[in-house]
Coordinates of C-alpha atoms in Angstrom, one line a residue:
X1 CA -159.6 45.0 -27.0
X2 CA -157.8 43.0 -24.4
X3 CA -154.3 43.5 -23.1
X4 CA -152.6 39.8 -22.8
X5 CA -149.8 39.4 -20.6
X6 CA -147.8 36.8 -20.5
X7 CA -145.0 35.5 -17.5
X8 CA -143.6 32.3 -17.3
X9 CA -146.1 29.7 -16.1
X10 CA -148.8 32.7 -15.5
X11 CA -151.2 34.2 -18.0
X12 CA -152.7 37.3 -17.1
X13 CA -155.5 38.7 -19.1
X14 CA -156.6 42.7 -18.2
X15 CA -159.2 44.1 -20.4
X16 CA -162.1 46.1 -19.9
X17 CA -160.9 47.2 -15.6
X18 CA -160.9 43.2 -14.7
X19 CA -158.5 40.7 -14.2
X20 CA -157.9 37.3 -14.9
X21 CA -155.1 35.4 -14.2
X22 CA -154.8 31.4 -14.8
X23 CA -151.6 29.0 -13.8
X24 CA -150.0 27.2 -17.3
X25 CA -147.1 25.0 -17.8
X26 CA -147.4 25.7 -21.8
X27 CA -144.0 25.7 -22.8
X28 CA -143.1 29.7 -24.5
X29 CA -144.9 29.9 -27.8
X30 CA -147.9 27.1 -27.2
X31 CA -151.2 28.3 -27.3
X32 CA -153.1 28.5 -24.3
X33 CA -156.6 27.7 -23.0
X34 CA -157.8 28.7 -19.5
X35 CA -160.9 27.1 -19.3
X36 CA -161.8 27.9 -15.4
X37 CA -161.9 31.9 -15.6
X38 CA -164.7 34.3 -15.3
X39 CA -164.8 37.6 -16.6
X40 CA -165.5 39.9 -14.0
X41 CA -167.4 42.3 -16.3
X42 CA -169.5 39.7 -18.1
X43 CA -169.1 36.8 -15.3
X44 CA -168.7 34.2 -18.1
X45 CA -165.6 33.6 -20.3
X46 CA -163.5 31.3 -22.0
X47 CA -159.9 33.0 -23.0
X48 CA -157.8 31.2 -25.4
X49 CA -154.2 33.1 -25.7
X50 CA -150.8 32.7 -27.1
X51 CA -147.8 32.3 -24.7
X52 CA -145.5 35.4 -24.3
X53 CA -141.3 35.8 -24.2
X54 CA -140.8 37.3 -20.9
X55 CA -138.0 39.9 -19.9
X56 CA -135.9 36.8 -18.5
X57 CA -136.7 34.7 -21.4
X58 CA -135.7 37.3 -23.3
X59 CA -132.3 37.6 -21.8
X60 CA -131.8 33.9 -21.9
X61 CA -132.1 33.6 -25.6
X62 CA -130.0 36.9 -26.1
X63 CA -127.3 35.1 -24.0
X64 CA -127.7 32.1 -25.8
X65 CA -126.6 33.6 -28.9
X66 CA -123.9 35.5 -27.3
X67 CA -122.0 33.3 -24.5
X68 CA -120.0 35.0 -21.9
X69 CA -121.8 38.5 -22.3
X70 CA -123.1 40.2 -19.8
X71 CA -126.5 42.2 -20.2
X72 CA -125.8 45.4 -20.3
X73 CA -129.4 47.3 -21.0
X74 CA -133.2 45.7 -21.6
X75 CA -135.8 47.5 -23.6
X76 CA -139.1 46.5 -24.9
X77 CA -139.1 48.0 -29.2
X78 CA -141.0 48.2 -32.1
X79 CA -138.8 46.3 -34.9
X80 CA -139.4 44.9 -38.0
X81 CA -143.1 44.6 -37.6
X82 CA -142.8 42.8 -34.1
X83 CA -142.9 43.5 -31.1
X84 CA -139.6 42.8 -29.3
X85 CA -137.4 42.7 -26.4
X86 CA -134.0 44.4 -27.3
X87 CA -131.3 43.1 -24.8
X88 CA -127.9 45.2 -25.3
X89 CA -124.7 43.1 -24.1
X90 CA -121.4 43.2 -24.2
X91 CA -118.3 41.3 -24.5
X92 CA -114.7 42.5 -24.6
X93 CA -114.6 45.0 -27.1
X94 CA -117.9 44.7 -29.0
X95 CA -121.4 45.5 -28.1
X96 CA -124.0 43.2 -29.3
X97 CA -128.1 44.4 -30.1
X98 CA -130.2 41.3 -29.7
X99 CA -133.9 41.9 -31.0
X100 CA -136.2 39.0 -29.2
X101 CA -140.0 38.6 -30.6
X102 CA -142.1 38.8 -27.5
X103 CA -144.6 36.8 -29.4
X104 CA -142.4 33.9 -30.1
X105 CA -138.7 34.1 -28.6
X106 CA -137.3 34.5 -32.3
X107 CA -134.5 36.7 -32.7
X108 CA -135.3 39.1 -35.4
X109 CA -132.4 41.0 -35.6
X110 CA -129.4 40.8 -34.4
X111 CA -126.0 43.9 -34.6
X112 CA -122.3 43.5 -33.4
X113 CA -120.3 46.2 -33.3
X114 CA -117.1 47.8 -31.9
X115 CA -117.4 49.2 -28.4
X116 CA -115.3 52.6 -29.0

């Protein structure tokens, strides 16, 4: 099983104690082929992989549905199936939960509530 991690403009694959990493200017969720990567255990491979939602991606989106917060607290969660990026804010007197797919930059779920 590999690991895929993905930045903005940089795929990294790790699997199996080797390391690949390819430059891409795939736009978040666009698939992606790195066609000029060897595998250092095999020496021959071919990895197609999906675009990840970084941490600052993330926090862009989460701010995007919440103008004027600040970011208060970043976790990476389990929710709803996904995987997710959970970016806390708040603004005045309410603290927002924004869940972010890592797999796709959806928000999928989102809770306001009264800072006490």
């Amino acid at each position: 099983m590999k690991l895929v991690i993905a930045g903005v403009g940089v795929v990294a694959v790790l699997g199996g104690g080797s390391a690949i990493a390819a430059a891409s200017a795939a736009p978040s969720g666009v698939s992606v082929t790195t066609g000029a990567t060897a595998d250092l255990s095999t020496a021959t491979a071919s990895s197609t992989t999906t675009a990840k939602i970084t941490r600052k991606q993330a926090i862009a989106i989460a701010k995007k549905r919440v103008p004027g917060a600040r970011v208060t607290e970043v976790e990476r969660e389990w929710e709803h199936g996904y995987h997710t990026w959970k970016i806390e804010l708040h603004k005045g007197a309410w603290e927002y939960d924004v869940y972010v797919a890592v797999s796709n930059g959806r928000i999928i779920k989102f809770k306001q509530k009264h800072d006490d």
